[in-house]
Amino acid sequence: MSAVNPPSSPKTSLVPPPDAVPPVRHSEAPEPGTPLGAHYGMCFGCGGGQPHGLHLAARAGEGVSVTAEFTVKPAHQGAPGLAHGGVLTTALDETLGSLGWLMHVIAVAGRLETDFLRPVPVDTLLYLEARTTAVHGRKIYSTATGRIGGPEGPVAVRADAVFIEVKVEHFVENGREEEIHAAMDDPDQVRRARAFEVNP
């Protein structure tokens, strides 16, 4: 007798519905060109407390867009001398997650689809650009590219994503209590707010 697979939920579409609205940059969003800094010190994507993390540095862009950079290190290898695909997806996820800071919303990745167009060697600078394209209820649609060497370099990776707006309770209910309390007890209001801005 064969096993029967349980019905699965349909995939979230990466295409905004016709009644989606354009994203709105919050009036208190950082000015274009402003470094956004790490949202949480222990974040693998942007935190300084992770010795083998990406240490990705993001900046606010025009409208609802950000740019970011990270250099592929030997610890980020998959095949010999080349960045691991999961690390490249993490860089895209981190950059896309930073868009929430410009809209002053807390959001987590609901679906992220990555295309790998060319290999990225160790010691390469990956330049990332991300922008929000539409909002529909709690769903935030966005896209990102990663270029080798700088903004004019060849595209190596790209992604489309849907982030879902959540409340801070999402992290309180699902995260580890000691880290949640440490982040919430931070006396710096900006760091405290930003600790919960992206996908954990």
JSON list of C-alpha atoms in Angstrom, two decimals:
[
{"chain": "A", "resi": 1, "resn": "MET", "atom": "CA", "xyz": [0.00, 0.00, 0.00]},
{"chain": "A", "resi": 2, "resn": "SER", "atom": "CA", "xyz": [1.48, 3.36, -0.98]},
{"chain": "A", "resi": 3, "resn": "ALA", "atom": "CA", "xyz": [1.70, 6.26, 1.39]},
{"chain": "A", "resi": 4, "resn": "VAL", "atom": "CA", "xyz": [-0.52, 9.21, 0.65]},
{"chain": "A", "resi": 5, "resn": "ASN", "atom": "CA", "xyz": [1.08, 12.63, 0.80]},
{"chain": "A", "resi": 6, "resn": "PRO", "atom": "CA", "xyz": [-0.93, 15.14, 2.79]},
{"chain": "A", "resi": 7, "resn": "PRO", "atom": "CA", "xyz": [-2.26, 18.06, 0.80]},
{"chain": "A", "resi": 8, "resn": "SER", "atom": "CA", "xyz": [0.12, 20.99, 0.80]},
{"chain": "A", "resi": 9, "resn": "SER", "atom": "CA", "xyz": [-0.59, 24.68, 0.83]},
{"chain": "A", "resi": 10, "resn": "PRO", "atom": "CA", "xyz": [-0.21, 26.42, -2.53]},
{"chain": "A", "resi": 11, "resn": "LYS", "atom": "CA", "xyz": [2.98, 28.42, -2.99]},
{"chain": "A", "resi": 12, "resn": "THR", "atom": "CA", "xyz": [2.79, 32.12, -2.28]},
{"chain": "A", "resi": 13, "resn": "SER", "atom": "CA", "xyz": [2.94, 33.92, -5.61]},
{"chain": "A", "resi": 14, "resn": "LEU", "atom": "CA", "xyz": [5.91, 36.20, -6.19]},
{"chain": "A", "resi": 15, "resn": "VAL", "atom": "CA", "xyz": [3.75, 38.33, -8.49]},
{"chain": "A", "resi": 16, "resn": "PRO", "atom": "CA", "xyz": [1.77, 41.09, -6.75]},
{"chain": "A", "resi": 17, "resn": "PRO", "atom": "CA", "xyz": [-2.00, 40.91, -7.29]},
{"chain": "A", "resi": 18, "resn": "PRO", "atom": "CA", "xyz": [-3.66, 43.61, -9.43]},
{"chain": "A", "resi": 19, "resn": "ASP", "atom": "CA", "xyz": [-4.91, 45.52, -6.37]},
{"chain": "A", "resi": 20, "resn": "ALA", "atom": "CA", "xyz": [-1.48, 45.75, -4.71]},
{"chain": "A", "resi": 21, "resn": "VAL", "atom": "CA", "xyz": [-0.28, 49.27, -3.95]},
{"chain": "A", "resi": 22, "resn": "PRO", "atom": "CA", "xyz": [3.12, 50.93, -4.39]},
{"chain": "A", "resi": 23, "resn": "PRO", "atom": "CA", "xyz": [5.39, 50.88, -1.31]},
{"chain": "A", "resi": 24, "resn": "VAL", "atom": "CA", "xyz": [5.67, 54.04, 0.77]},
{"chain": "A", "resi": 25, "resn": "ARG", "atom": "CA", "xyz": [8.92, 55.23, 2.29]},
{"chain": "A", "resi": 26, "resn": "HIS", "atom": "CA", "xyz": [8.33, 56.21, 5.93]},
{"chain": "A", "resi": 27, "resn": "SER", "atom": "CA", "xyz": [8.75, 59.92, 6.69]},
{"chain": "A", "resi": 28, "resn": "GLU", "atom": "CA", "xyz": [11.37, 59.07, 9.32]},
{"chain": "A", "resi": 29, "resn": "ALA", "atom": "CA", "xyz": [13.34, 56.62, 7.16]},
{"chain": "A", "resi": 30, "resn": "PRO", "atom": "CA", "xyz": [17.10, 57.24, 7.02]},
{"chain": "A", "resi": 31, "resn": "GLU", "atom": "CA", "xyz": [18.25, 59.58, 4.25]},
{"chain": "A", "resi": 32, "resn": "PRO", "atom": "CA", "xyz": [19.57, 57.98, 1.04]},
{"chain": "A", "resi": 33, "resn": "GLY", "atom": "CA", "xyz": [23.20, 57.01, 1.48]},
{"chain": "A", "resi": 34, "resn": "THR", "atom": "CA", "xyz": [22.90, 56.51, 5.24]},
{"chain": "A", "resi": 35, "resn": "PRO", "atom": "CA", "xyz": [24.56, 53.32, 6.52]},
{"chain": "A", "resi": 36, "resn": "LEU", "atom": "CA", "xyz": [21.91, 51.13, 8.16]},
{"chain": "A", "resi": 37, "resn": "GLY", "atom": "CA", "xyz": [24.29, 49.21, 10.40]},
{"chain": "A", "resi": 38, "resn": "ALA", "atom": "CA", "xyz": [23.63, 45.82, 11.92]},
{"chain": "A", "resi": 39, "resn": "HIS", "atom": "CA", "xyz": [20.07, 45.20, 13.03]},
{"chain": "A", "resi": 40, "resn": "TYR", "atom": "CA", "xyz": [21.32, 42.66, 15.61]},
{"chain": "A", "resi": 41, "resn": "GLY", "atom": "CA", "xyz": [24.90, 41.97, 16.67]},
{"chain": "A", "resi": 42, "resn": "MET", "atom": "CA", "xyz": [24.54, 38.18, 16.45]},
{"chain": "A", "resi": 43, "resn": "CYS", "atom": "CA", "xyz": [22.84, 38.14, 13.03]},
{"chain": "A", "resi": 44, "resn": "PHE", "atom": "CA", "xyz": [24.76, 35.89, 10.62]},
{"chain": "A", "resi": 45, "resn": "GLY", "atom": "CA", "xyz": [24.02, 38.30, 7.77]},
{"chain": "A", "resi": 46, "resn": "CYS", "atom": "CA", "xyz": [24.98, 41.69, 9.21]},
{"chain": "A", "resi": 47, "resn": "GLY", "atom": "CA", "xyz": [26.08, 41.28, 12.83]},
{"chain": "A", "resi": 48, "resn": "GLY", "atom": "CA", "xyz": [29.58, 42.03, 14.01]},
{"chain": "A", "resi": 49, "resn": "GLY", "atom": "CA", "xyz": [29.36, 39.31, 16.67]},
{"chain": "A", "resi": 50, "resn": "GLN", "atom": "CA", "xyz": [29.53, 36.46, 14.15]},
{"chain": "A", "resi": 51, "resn": "PRO", "atom": "CA", "xyz": [33.18, 35.71, 13.28]},
{"chain": "A", "resi": 52, "resn": "HIS", "atom": "CA", "xyz": [32.25, 33.82, 10.09]},
{"chain": "A", "resi": 53, "resn": "GLY", "atom": "CA", "xyz": [29.17, 35.89, 9.26]},
{"chain": "A", "resi": 54, "resn": "LEU", "atom": "CA", "xyz": [28.74, 37.98, 6.12]},
{"chain": "A", "resi": 55, "resn": "HIS", "atom": "CA", "xyz": [29.21, 41.32, 7.91]},
{"chain": "A", "resi": 56, "resn": "LEU", "atom": "CA", "xyz": [27.00, 42.73, 5.19]},
{"chain": "A", "resi": 57, "resn": "ALA", "atom": "CA", "xyz": [26.91, 46.54, 5.16]},
{"chain": "A", "resi": 58, "resn": "ALA", "atom": "CA", "xyz": [23.65, 48.06, 3.89]},
{"chain": "A", "resi": 59, "resn": "ARG", "atom": "CA", "xyz": [22.81, 51.66, 3.00]},
{"chain": "A", "resi": 60, "resn": "ALA", "atom": "CA", "xyz": [19.47, 53.37, 2.45]},
{"chain": "A", "resi": 61, "resn": "GLY", "atom": "CA", "xyz": [18.74, 54.11, -1.20]},
{"chain": "A", "resi": 62, "resn": "GLU", "atom": "CA", "xyz": [16.20, 56.25, -3.01]},
{"chain": "A", "resi": 63, "resn": "GLY", "atom": "CA", "xyz": [12.51, 55.44, -2.55]},
{"chain": "A", "resi": 64, "resn": "VAL", "atom": "CA", "xyz": [12.12, 52.04, -0.91]},
{"chain": "A", "resi": 65, "resn": "SER", "atom": "CA", "xyz": [15.49, 50.63, -1.94]},
{"chain": "A", "resi": 66, "resn": "VAL", "atom": "CA", "xyz": [18.77, 49.65, -0.32]},
{"chain": "A", "resi": 67, "resn": "THR", "atom": "CA", "xyz": [22.27, 48.75, -1.45]},
{"chain": "A", "resi": 68, "resn": "ALA", "atom": "CA", "xyz": [24.68, 46.46, 0.37]},
{"chain": "A", "resi": 69, "resn": "GLU", "atom": "CA", "xyz": [28.10, 44.89, 0.04]},
{"chain": "A", "resi": 70, "resn": "PHE", "atom": "CA", "xyz": [29.93, 41.91, 1.39]},
{"chain": "A", "resi": 71, "resn": "THR", "atom": "CA", "xyz": [33.18, 40.19, 0.53]},
{"chain": "A", "resi": 72, "resn": "VAL", "atom": "CA", "xyz": [33.12, 36.42, 0.09]},
{"chain": "A", "resi": 73, "resn": "LYS", "atom": "CA", "xyz": [35.56, 34.89, 2.58]},
{"chain": "A", "resi": 74, "resn": "PRO", "atom": "CA", "xyz": [37.07, 31.37, 2.66]},
{"chain": "A", "resi": 75, "resn": "ALA", "atom": "CA", "xyz": [34.53, 30.43, 5.37]},
{"chain": "A", "resi": 76, "resn": "HIS", "atom": "CA", "xyz": [31.74, 31.08, 2.84]},
{"chain": "A", "resi": 77, "resn": "GLN", "atom": "CA", "xyz": [32.88, 28.44, 0.31]},
{"chain": "A", "resi": 78, "resn": "GLY", "atom": "CA", "xyz": [30.77, 25.68, -1.17]},
{"chain": "A", "resi": 79, "resn": "ALA", "atom": "CA", "xyz": [32.80, 24.29, -4.06]},
{"chain": "A", "resi": 80, "resn": "PRO", "atom": "CA", "xyz": [36.55, 24.97, -3.73]},
{"chain": "A", "resi": 81, "resn": "GLY", "atom": "CA", "xyz": [37.18, 28.67, -4.16]},
{"chain": "A", "resi": 82, "resn": "LEU", "atom": "CA", "xyz": [33.53, 29.56, -4.81]},
{"chain": "A", "resi": 83, "resn": "ALA", "atom": "CA", "xyz": [30.79, 31.00, -2.62]},
{"chain": "A", "resi": 84, "resn": "HIS", "atom": "CA", "xyz": [28.20, 28.54, -1.31]},
{"chain": "A", "resi": 85, "resn": "GLY", "atom": "CA", "xyz": [24.79, 29.10, -2.91]},
{"chain": "A", "resi": 86, "resn": "GLY", "atom": "CA", "xyz": [23.15, 29.22, 0.50]},
{"chain": "A", "resi": 87, "resn": "VAL", "atom": "CA", "xyz": [25.49, 32.02, 1.56]},
{"chain": "A", "resi": 88, "resn": "LEU", "atom": "CA", "xyz": [24.58, 34.00, -1.57]},
{"chain": "A", "resi": 89, "resn": "THR", "atom": "CA", "xyz": [20.88, 33.47, -0.81]},
{"chain": "A", "resi": 90, "resn": "THR", "atom": "CA", "xyz": [21.52, 34.66, 2.75]},
{"chain": "A", "resi": 91, "resn": "ALA", "atom": "CA", "xyz": [23.10, 37.85, 1.39]},
{"chain": "A", "resi": 92, "resn": "LEU", "atom": "CA", "xyz": [20.04, 38.47, -0.77]},
{"chain": "A", "resi": 93, "resn": "ASP", "atom": "CA", "xyz": [17.69, 37.69, 2.16]},
{"chain": "A", "resi": 94, "resn": "GLU", "atom": "CA", "xyz": [19.58, 40.08, 4.44]},
{"chain": "A", "resi": 95, "resn": "THR", "atom": "CA", "xyz": [19.49, 42.87, 1.87]},
{"chain": "A", "resi": 96, "resn": "LEU", "atom": "CA", "xyz": [15.80, 42.35, 1.15]},
{"chain": "A", "resi": 97, "resn": "GLY", "atom": "CA", "xyz": [15.05, 42.28, 4.88]},
{"chain": "A", "resi": 98, "resn": "SER", "atom": "CA", "xyz": [16.65, 45.70, 5.30]},
{"chain": "A", "resi": 99, "resn": "LEU", "atom": "CA", "xyz": [13.88, 47.23, 3.17]},
{"chain": "A", "resi": 100, "resn": "GLY", "atom": "CA", "xyz": [11.52, 47.01, 6.15]},
{"chain": "A", "resi": 101, "resn": "TRP", "atom": "CA", "xyz": [13.57, 49.64, 7.95]},
{"chain": "A", "resi": 102, "resn": "LEU", "atom": "CA", "xyz": [12.69, 52.19, 5.25]},
{"chain": "A", "resi": 103, "resn": "MET", "atom": "CA", "xyz": [8.96, 51.50, 5.69]},
{"chain": "A", "resi": 104, "resn": "HIS", "atom": "CA", "xyz": [9.22, 51.13, 9.50]},
{"chain": "A", "resi": 105, "resn": "VAL", "atom": "CA", "xyz": [7.64, 47.69, 9.46]},
{"chain": "A", "resi": 106, "resn": "ILE", "atom": "CA", "xyz": [8.76, 44.40, 10.97]},
{"chain": "A", "resi": 107, "resn": "ALA", "atom": "CA", "xyz": [8.67, 41.68, 8.32]},
{"chain": "A", "resi": 108, "resn": "VAL", "atom": "CA", "xyz": [9.90, 38.11, 7.86]},
{"chain": "A", "resi": 109, "resn": "ALA", "atom": "CA", "xyz": [10.59, 36.21, 4.65]},
{"chain": "A", "resi": 110, "resn": "GLY", "atom": "CA", "xyz": [7.57, 34.24, 3.47]},
{"chain": "A", "resi": 111, "resn": "ARG", "atom": "CA", "xyz": [9.05, 33.09, 0.18]},
{"chain": "A", "resi": 112, "resn": "LEU", "atom": "CA", "xyz": [12.36, 33.82, -1.49]},
{"chain": "A", "resi": 113, "resn": "GLU", "atom": "CA", "xyz": [13.35, 32.42, -4.87]},
{"chain": "A", "resi": 114, "resn": "THR", "atom": "CA", "xyz": [16.97, 32.73, -6.00]},
{"chain": "A", "resi": 115, "resn": "ASP", "atom": "CA", "xyz": [18.46, 32.47, -9.49]},
{"chain": "A", "resi": 116, "resn": "PHE", "atom": "CA", "xyz": [22.18, 31.69, -9.71]},
{"chain": "A", "resi": 117, "resn": "LEU", "atom": "CA", "xyz": [23.58, 33.14, -12.93]},
{"chain": "A", "resi": 118, "resn": "ARG", "atom": "CA", "xyz": [27.34, 32.83, -12.48]},
{"chain": "A", "resi": 119, "resn": "PRO", "atom": "CA", "xyz": [29.80, 31.58, -9.84]},
{"chain": "A", "resi": 120, "resn": "VAL", "atom": "CA", "xyz": [31.12, 34.02, -7.24]},
{"chain": "A", "resi": 121, "resn": "PRO", "atom": "CA", "xyz": [34.77, 33.39, -6.30]},
{"chain": "A", "resi": 122, "resn": "VAL", "atom": "CA", "xyz": [36.22, 33.74, -2.81]},
{"chain": "A", "resi": 123, "resn": "ASP", "atom": "CA", "xyz": [37.59, 37.27, -2.17]},
{"chain": "A", "resi": 124, "resn": "THR", "atom": "CA", "xyz": [34.98, 38.74, -4.52]},
{"chain": "A", "resi": 125, "resn": "LEU", "atom": "CA", "xyz": [33.05, 41.84, -3.47]},
{"chain": "A", "resi": 126, "resn": "LEU", "atom": "CA", "xyz": [29.34, 41.22, -4.04]},
{"chain": "A", "resi": 127, "resn": "TYR", "atom": "CA", "xyz": [27.35, 44.42, -4.57]},
{"chain": "A", "resi": 128, "resn": "LEU", "atom": "CA", "xyz": [23.63, 44.01, -3.81]},
{"chain": "A", "resi": 129, "resn": "GLU", "atom": "CA", "xyz": [20.64, 46.16, -4.66]},
{"chain": "A", "resi": 130, "resn": "ALA", "atom": "CA", "xyz": [17.09, 45.55, -3.41]},
{"chain": "A", "resi": 131, "resn": "ARG", "atom": "CA", "xyz": [13.82, 47.38, -3.78]},
{"chain": "A", "resi": 132, "resn": "THR", "atom": "CA", "xyz": [10.23, 46.90, -2.71]},
{"chain": "A", "resi": 133, "resn": "THR", "atom": "CA", "xyz": [7.88, 46.75, -5.67]},
{"chain": "A", "resi": 134, "resn": "ALA", "atom": "CA", "xyz": [4.40, 46.44, -4.11]},
{"chain": "A", "resi": 135, "resn": "VAL", "atom": "CA", "xyz": [2.43, 45.93, -0.91]},
{"chain": "A", "resi": 136, "resn": "HIS", "atom": "CA", "xyz": [-0.77, 43.92, -0.53]},
{"chain": "A", "resi": 137, "resn": "GLY", "atom": "CA", "xyz": [-2.13, 43.72, 3.01]},
{"chain": "A", "resi": 138, "resn": "ARG", "atom": "CA", "xyz": [0.67, 42.19, 5.10]},
{"chain": "A", "resi": 139, "resn": "LYS", "atom": "CA", "xyz": [2.57, 40.98, 2.03]},
{"chain": "A", "resi": 140, "resn": "ILE", "atom": "CA", "xyz": [5.57, 43.00, 0.86]},
{"chain": "A", "resi": 141, "resn": "TYR", "atom": "CA", "xyz": [6.88, 42.16, -2.64]},
{"chain": "A", "resi": 142, "resn": "SER", "atom": "CA", "xyz": [10.51, 42.86, -3.42]},
{"chain": "A", "resi": 143, "resn": "THR", "atom": "CA", "xyz": [13.39, 42.02, -5.74]},
{"chain": "A", "resi": 144, "resn": "ALA", "atom": "CA", "xyz": [17.19, 42.02, -5.45]},
{"chain": "A", "resi": 145, "resn": "THR", "atom": "CA", "xyz": [20.32, 41.49, -7.53]},
{"chain": "A", "resi": 146, "resn": "GLY", "atom": "CA", "xyz": [23.92, 40.74, -6.63]},
{"chain": "A", "resi": 147, "resn": "ARG", "atom": "CA", "xyz": [26.69, 41.97, -8.93]},
{"chain": "A", "resi": 148, "resn": "ILE", "atom": "CA", "xyz": [30.32, 40.97, -8.95]},
{"chain": "A", "resi": 149, "resn": "GLY", "atom": "CA", "xyz": [32.73, 43.78, -8.10]},
{"chain": "A", "resi": 150, "resn": "GLY", "atom": "CA", "xyz": [30.37, 46.76, -7.93]},
{"chain": "A", "resi": 151, "resn": "PRO", "atom": "CA", "xyz": [27.19, 48.40, -9.28]},
{"chain": "A", "resi": 152, "resn": "GLU", "atom": "CA", "xyz": [28.28, 48.03, -12.92]},
{"chain": "A", "resi": 153, "resn": "GLY", "atom": "CA", "xyz": [29.52, 44.44, -12.57]},
{"chain": "A", "resi": 154, "resn": "PRO", "atom": "CA", "xyz": [27.88, 41.36, -14.06]},
{"chain": "A", "resi": 155, "resn": "VAL", "atom": "CA", "xyz": [24.81, 40.00, -12.27]},
{"chain": "A", "resi": 156, "resn": "ALA", "atom": "CA", "xyz": [25.71, 36.80, -10.43]},
{"chain": "A", "resi": 157, "resn": "VAL", "atom": "CA", "xyz": [22.54, 36.22, -8.38]},
{"chain": "A", "resi": 158, "resn": "ARG", "atom": "CA", "xyz": [19.05, 37.62, -8.22]},
{"chain": "A", "resi": 159, "resn": "ALA", "atom": "CA", "xyz": [15.99, 36.97, -6.10]},
{"chain": "A", "resi": 160, "resn": "ASP", "atom": "CA", "xyz": [12.31, 37.76, -5.84]},
{"chain": "A", "resi": 161, "resn": "ALA", "atom": "CA", "xyz": [10.66, 37.63, -2.46]},
{"chain": "A", "resi": 162, "resn": "VAL", "atom": "CA", "xyz": [7.50, 38.08, -0.46]},
{"chain": "A", "resi": 163, "resn": "PHE", "atom": "CA", "xyz": [7.99, 39.27, 3.11]},
{"chain": "A", "resi": 164, "resn": "ILE", "atom": "CA", "xyz": [5.15, 39.14, 5.63]},
{"chain": "A", "resi": 165, "resn": "GLU", "atom": "CA", "xyz": [4.59, 41.97, 8.08]},
{"chain": "A", "resi": 166, "resn": "VAL", "atom": "CA", "xyz": [4.51, 40.71, 11.69]},
{"chain": "A", "resi": 167, "resn": "LYS", "atom": "CA", "xyz": [4.38, 42.12, 15.19]},
{"chain": "A", "resi": 168, "resn": "VAL", "atom": "CA", "xyz": [7.23, 41.83, 17.67]},
{"chain": "A", "resi": 169, "resn": "GLU", "atom": "CA", "xyz": [5.27, 39.02, 19.35]},
{"chain": "A", "resi": 170, "resn": "HIS", "atom": "CA", "xyz": [6.32, 36.78, 16.44]},
{"chain": "A", "resi": 171, "resn": "PHE", "atom": "CA", "xyz": [9.88, 36.86, 17.78]},
{"chain": "A", "resi": 172, "resn": "VAL", "atom": "CA", "xyz": [8.90, 36.74, 21.44]},
{"chain": "A", "resi": 173, "resn": "GLU", "atom": "CA", "xyz": [6.79, 33.61, 20.90]},
{"chain": "A", "resi": 174, "resn": "ASN", "atom": "CA", "xyz": [9.25, 31.82, 18.60]},
{"chain": "A", "resi": 175, "resn": "GLY", "atom": "CA", "xyz": [12.74, 33.01, 19.57]},
{"chain": "A", "resi": 176, "resn": "ARG", "atom": "CA", "xyz": [15.01, 32.03, 22.44]},
{"chain": "A", "resi": 177, "resn": "GLU", "atom": "CA", "xyz": [13.99, 33.91, 25.55]},
{"chain": "A", "resi": 178, "resn": "GLU", "atom": "CA", "xyz": [17.47, 35.06, 26.62]},
{"chain": "A", "resi": 179, "resn": "GLU", "atom": "CA", "xyz": [18.27, 36.63, 23.22]},
{"chain": "A", "resi": 180, "resn": "ILE", "atom": "CA", "xyz": [14.85, 38.27, 23.01]},
{"chain": "A", "resi": 181, "resn": "HIS", "atom": "CA", "xyz": [15.26, 39.84, 26.45]},
{"chain": "A", "resi": 182, "resn": "ALA", "atom": "CA", "xyz": [18.79, 41.00, 25.68]},
{"chain": "A", "resi": 183, "resn": "ALA", "atom": "CA", "xyz": [17.58, 42.73, 22.50]},
{"chain": "A", "resi": 184, "resn": "MET", "atom": "CA", "xyz": [14.52, 44.26, 24.19]},
{"chain": "A", "resi": 185, "resn": "ASP", "atom": "CA", "xyz": [16.58, 45.51, 27.14]},
{"chain": "A", "resi": 186, "resn": "ASP", "atom": "CA", "xyz": [19.08, 47.36, 24.93]},
{"chain": "A", "resi": 187, "resn": "PRO", "atom": "CA", "xyz": [19.08, 51.01, 26.09]},
{"chain": "A", "resi": 188, "resn": "ASP", "atom": "CA", "xyz": [19.60, 52.22, 22.52]},
{"chain": "A", "resi": 189, "resn": "GLN", "atom": "CA", "xyz": [16.07, 52.70, 21.15]},
{"chain": "A", "resi": 190, "resn": "VAL", "atom": "CA", "xyz": [17.11, 52.43, 17.50]},
{"chain": "A", "resi": 191, "resn": "ARG", "atom": "CA", "xyz": [19.03, 49.19, 18.04]},
{"chain": "A", "resi": 192, "resn": "ARG", "atom": "CA", "xyz": [16.16, 47.83, 20.11]},
{"chain": "A", "resi": 193, "resn": "ALA", "atom": "CA", "xyz": [13.66, 48.59, 17.34]},
{"chain": "A", "resi": 194, "resn": "ARG", "atom": "CA", "xyz": [15.90, 47.27, 14.59]},
{"chain": "A", "resi": 195, "resn": "ALA", "atom": "CA", "xyz": [16.67, 43.98, 16.34]},
{"chain": "A", "resi": 196, "resn": "PHE", "atom": "CA", "xyz": [13.34, 42.61, 15.13]},
{"chain": "A", "resi": 197, "resn": "GLU", "atom": "CA", "xyz": [13.22, 44.05, 11.62]},
{"chain": "A", "resi": 198, "resn": "VAL", "atom": "CA", "xyz": [14.22, 41.06, 9.48]},
{"chain": "A", "resi": 199, "resn": "ASN", "atom": "CA", "xyz": [13.80, 37.35, 9.15]},
{"chain": "A", "resi": 200, "resn": "PRO", "atom": "CA", "xyz": [15.41, 35.62, 12.16]}
]
